[in-house]
PDB file of C-alpha atoms in Angstrom:
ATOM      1  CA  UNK A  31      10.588  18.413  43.944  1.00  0.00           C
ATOM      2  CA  UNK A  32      11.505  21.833  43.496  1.00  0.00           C
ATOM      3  CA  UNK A  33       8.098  23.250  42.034  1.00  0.00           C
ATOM      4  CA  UNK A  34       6.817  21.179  45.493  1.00  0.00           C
ATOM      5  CA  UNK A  35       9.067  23.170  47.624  1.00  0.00           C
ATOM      6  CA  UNK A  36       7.804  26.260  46.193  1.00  0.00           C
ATOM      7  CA  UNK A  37       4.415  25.319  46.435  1.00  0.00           C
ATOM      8  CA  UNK A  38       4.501  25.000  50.088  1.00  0.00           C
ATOM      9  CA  UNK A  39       6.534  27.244  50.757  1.00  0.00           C
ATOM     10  CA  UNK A  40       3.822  30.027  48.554  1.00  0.00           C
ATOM     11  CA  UNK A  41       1.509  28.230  50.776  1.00  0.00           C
ATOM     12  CA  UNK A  42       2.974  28.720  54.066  1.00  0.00           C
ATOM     13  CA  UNK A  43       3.452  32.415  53.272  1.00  0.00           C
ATOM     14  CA  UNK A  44       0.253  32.948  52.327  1.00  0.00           C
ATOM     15  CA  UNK A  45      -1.612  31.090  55.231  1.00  0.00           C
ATOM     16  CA  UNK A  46       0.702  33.009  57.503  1.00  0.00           C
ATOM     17  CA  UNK A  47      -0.695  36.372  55.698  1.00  0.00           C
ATOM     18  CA  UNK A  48      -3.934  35.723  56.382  1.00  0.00           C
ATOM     19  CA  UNK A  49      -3.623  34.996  59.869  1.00  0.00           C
ATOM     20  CA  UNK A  50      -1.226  38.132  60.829  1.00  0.00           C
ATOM     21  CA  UNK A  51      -4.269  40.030  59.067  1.00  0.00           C
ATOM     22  CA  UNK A  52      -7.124  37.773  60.205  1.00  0.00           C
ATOM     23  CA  UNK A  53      -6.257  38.397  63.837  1.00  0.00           C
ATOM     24  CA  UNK A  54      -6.293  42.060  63.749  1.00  0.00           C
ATOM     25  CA  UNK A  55      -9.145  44.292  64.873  1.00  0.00           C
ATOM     26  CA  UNK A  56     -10.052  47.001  63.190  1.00  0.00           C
ATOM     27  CA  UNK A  57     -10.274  50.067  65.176  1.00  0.00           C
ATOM     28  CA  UNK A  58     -12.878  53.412  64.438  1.00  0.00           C
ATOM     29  CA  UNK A  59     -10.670  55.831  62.923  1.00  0.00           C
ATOM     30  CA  UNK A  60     -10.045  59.024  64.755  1.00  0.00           C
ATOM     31  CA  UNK A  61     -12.317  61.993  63.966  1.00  0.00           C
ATOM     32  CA  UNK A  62     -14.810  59.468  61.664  1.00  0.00           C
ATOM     33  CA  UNK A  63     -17.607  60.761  64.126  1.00  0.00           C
ATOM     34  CA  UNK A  64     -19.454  63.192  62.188  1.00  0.00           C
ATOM     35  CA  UNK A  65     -23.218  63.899  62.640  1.00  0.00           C
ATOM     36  CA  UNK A  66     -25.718  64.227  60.575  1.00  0.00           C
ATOM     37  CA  UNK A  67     -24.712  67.588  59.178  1.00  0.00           C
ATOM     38  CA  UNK A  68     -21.112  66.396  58.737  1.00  0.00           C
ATOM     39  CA  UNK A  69     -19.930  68.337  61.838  1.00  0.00           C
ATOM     40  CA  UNK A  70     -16.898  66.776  63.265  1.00  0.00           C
ATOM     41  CA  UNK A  71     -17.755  66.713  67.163  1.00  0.00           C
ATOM     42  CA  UNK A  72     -14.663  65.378  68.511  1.00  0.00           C
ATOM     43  CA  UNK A  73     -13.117  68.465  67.412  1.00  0.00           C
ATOM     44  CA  UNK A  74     -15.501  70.297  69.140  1.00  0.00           C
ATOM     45  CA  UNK A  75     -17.802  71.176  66.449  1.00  0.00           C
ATOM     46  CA  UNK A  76     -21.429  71.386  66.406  1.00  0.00           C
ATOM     47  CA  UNK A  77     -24.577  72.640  63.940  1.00  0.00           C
ATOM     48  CA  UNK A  78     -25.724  75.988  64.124  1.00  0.00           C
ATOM     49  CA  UNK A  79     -29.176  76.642  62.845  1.00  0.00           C
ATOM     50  CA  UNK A  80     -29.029  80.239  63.172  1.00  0.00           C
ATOM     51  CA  UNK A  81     -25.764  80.173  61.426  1.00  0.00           C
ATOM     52  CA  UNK A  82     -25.596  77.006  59.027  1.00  0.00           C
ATOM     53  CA  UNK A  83     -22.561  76.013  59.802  1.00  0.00           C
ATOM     54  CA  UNK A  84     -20.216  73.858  61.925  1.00  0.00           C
ATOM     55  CA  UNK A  85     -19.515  75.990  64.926  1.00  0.00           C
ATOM     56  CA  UNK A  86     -17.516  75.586  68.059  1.00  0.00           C
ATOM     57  CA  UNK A  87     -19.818  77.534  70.230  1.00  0.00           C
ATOM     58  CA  UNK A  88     -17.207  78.943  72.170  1.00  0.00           C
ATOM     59  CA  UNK A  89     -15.421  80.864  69.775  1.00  0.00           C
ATOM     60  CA  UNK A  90     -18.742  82.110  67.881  1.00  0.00           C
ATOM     61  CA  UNK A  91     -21.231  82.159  70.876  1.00  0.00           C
ATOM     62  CA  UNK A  92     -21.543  84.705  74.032  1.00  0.00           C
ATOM     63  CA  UNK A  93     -21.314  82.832  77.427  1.00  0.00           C
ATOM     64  CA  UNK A  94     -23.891  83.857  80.021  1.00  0.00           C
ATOM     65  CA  UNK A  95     -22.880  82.216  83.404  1.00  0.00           C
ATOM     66  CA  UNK A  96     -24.652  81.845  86.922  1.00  0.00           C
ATOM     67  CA  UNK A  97     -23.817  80.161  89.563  1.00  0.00           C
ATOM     68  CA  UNK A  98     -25.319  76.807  88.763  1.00  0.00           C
ATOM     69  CA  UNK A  99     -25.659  76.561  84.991  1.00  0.00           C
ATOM     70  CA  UNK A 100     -24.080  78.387  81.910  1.00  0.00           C
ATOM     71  CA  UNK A 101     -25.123  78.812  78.076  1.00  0.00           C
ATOM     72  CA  UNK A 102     -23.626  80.070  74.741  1.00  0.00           C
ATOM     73  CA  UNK A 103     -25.737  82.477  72.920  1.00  0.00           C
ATOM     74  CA  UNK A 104     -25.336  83.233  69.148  1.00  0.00           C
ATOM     75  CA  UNK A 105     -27.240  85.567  66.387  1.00  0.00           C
ATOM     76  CA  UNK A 106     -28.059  84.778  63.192  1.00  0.00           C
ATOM     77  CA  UNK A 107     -26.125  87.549  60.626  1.00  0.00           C
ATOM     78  CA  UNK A 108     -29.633  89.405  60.002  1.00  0.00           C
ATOM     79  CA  UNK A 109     -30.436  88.762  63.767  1.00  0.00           C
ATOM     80  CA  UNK A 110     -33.393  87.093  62.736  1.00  0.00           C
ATOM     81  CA  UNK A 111     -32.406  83.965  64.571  1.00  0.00           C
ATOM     82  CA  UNK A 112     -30.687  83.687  67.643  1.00  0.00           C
ATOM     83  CA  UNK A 113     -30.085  80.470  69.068  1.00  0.00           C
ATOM     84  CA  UNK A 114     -29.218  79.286  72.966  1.00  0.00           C
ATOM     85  CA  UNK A 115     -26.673  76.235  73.580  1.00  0.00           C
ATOM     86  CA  UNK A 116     -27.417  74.367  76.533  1.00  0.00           C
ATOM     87  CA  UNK A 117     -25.197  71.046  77.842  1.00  0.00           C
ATOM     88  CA  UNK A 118     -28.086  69.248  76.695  1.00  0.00           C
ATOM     89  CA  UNK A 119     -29.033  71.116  73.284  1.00  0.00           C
ATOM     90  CA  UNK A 120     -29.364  73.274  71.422  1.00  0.00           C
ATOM     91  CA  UNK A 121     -32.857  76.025  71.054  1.00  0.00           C
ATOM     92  CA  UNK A 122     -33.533  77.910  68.298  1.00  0.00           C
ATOM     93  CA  UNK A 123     -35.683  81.091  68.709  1.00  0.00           C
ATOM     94  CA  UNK A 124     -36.935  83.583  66.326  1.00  0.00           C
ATOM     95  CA  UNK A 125     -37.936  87.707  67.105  1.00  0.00           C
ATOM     96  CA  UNK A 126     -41.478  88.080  65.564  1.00  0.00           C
ATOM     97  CA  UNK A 127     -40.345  91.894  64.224  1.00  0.00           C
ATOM     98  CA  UNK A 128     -37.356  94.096  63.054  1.00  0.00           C
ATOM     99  CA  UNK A 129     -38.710  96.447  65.765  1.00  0.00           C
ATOM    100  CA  UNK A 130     -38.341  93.660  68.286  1.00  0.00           C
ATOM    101  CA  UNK A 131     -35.621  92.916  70.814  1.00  0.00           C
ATOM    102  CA  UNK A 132     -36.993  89.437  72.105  1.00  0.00           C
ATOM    103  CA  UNK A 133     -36.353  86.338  70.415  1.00  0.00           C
ATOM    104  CA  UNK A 134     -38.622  83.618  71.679  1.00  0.00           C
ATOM    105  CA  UNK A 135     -39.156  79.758  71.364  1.00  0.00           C
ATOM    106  CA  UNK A 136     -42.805  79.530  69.654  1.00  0.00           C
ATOM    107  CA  UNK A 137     -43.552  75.736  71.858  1.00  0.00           C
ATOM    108  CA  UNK A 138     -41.250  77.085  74.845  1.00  0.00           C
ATOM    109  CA  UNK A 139     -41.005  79.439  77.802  1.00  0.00           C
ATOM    110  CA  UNK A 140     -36.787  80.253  76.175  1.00  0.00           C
ATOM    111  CA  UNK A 141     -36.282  83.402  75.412  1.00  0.00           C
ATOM    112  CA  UNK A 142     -33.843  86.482  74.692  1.00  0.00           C
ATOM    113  CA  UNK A 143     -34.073  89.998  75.192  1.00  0.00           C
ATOM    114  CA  UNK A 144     -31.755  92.640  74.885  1.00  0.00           C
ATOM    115  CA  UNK A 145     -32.767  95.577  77.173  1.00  0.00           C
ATOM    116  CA  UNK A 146     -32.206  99.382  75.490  1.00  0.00           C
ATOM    117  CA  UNK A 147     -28.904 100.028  78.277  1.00  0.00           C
ATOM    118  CA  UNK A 148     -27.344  97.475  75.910  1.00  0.00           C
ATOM    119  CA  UNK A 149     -27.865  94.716  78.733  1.00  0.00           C
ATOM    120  CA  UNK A 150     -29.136  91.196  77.439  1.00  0.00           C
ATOM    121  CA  UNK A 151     -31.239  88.541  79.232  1.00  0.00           C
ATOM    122  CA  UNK A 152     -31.273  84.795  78.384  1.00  0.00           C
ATOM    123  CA  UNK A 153     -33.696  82.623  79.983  1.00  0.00           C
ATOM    124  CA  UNK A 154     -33.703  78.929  79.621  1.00  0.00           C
ATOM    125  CA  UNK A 155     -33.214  75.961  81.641  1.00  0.00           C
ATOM    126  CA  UNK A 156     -35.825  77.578  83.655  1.00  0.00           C
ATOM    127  CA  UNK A 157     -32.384  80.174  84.817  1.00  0.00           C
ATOM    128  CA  UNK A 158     -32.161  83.281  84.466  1.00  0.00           C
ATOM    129  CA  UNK A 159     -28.749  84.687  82.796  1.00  0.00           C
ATOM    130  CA  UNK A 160     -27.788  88.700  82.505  1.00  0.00           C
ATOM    131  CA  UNK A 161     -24.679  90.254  80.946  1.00  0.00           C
ATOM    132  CA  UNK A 162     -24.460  93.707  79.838  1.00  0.00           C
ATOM    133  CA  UNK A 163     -22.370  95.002  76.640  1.00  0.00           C
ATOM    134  CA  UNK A 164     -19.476  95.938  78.264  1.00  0.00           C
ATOM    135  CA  UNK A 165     -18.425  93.409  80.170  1.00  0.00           C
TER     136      UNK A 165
END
């Protein structure tokens, strides 16, 4: 009687486990969303191919502003590269020459060019965007 009593009682227990844990949903764990390059984009965090690395493009990346539209601009560390972050994406453009201040998209009309007064021109999103170096 007594090893019976246990029995169901182990029983009861158990089925009750499985239910409590049955019933459950599991839930996507915060910050599991990385992309393909393991960047972490619910912290903000996006690729870089001018850089290779996961950036937050507002701490890394100039912002060029109008009145409609804005971007984030960043240079590769041998200015090779320089890459424009739209809403939508993200274009990667390359200057031809060492000699050359204009980065441009080979398939595109984007393109960069930093003017000898120090003042730099973005174009993409078919807009127009102009800062100069000391503001």
């Amino acid at each position: 009687m007594r090893r019976s009593s246990f029995s169901i009682l182990l029983l009861l227990f158990l089925a009750t486990l499985f239910v409590a844990c049955h019933n459950k949903a599991i839930e996507p764990l915060i910050g599991g969303d990385r992309d393909d390059h393991g960047c972490l984009s619910s912290a903000g965090y996006t690729w870089s191919y001018a850089l290779h690395d996961c950036v937050r493009i507002w701490e890394v990346g100039e912002r060029f502003e109008s009145t409609q539209n804005s971007v984030f601009l960043v240079f590769s560390a041998d200015s090779t590269f320089a890459e424009i972050f739209t809403t939508e994406k993200s274009i990667l453009l390359r200057r031809e020459n060492r000699q050359s201040n204009t980065w441009s998209h080979r398939r595109g009309d984007e393109r960069v060019t930093i003017q000898p007064n120090g003042v730099i021109t973005v174009f993409a999103n078919n807009f127009y965007f102009t800062k100069s170096k000391t503001q």
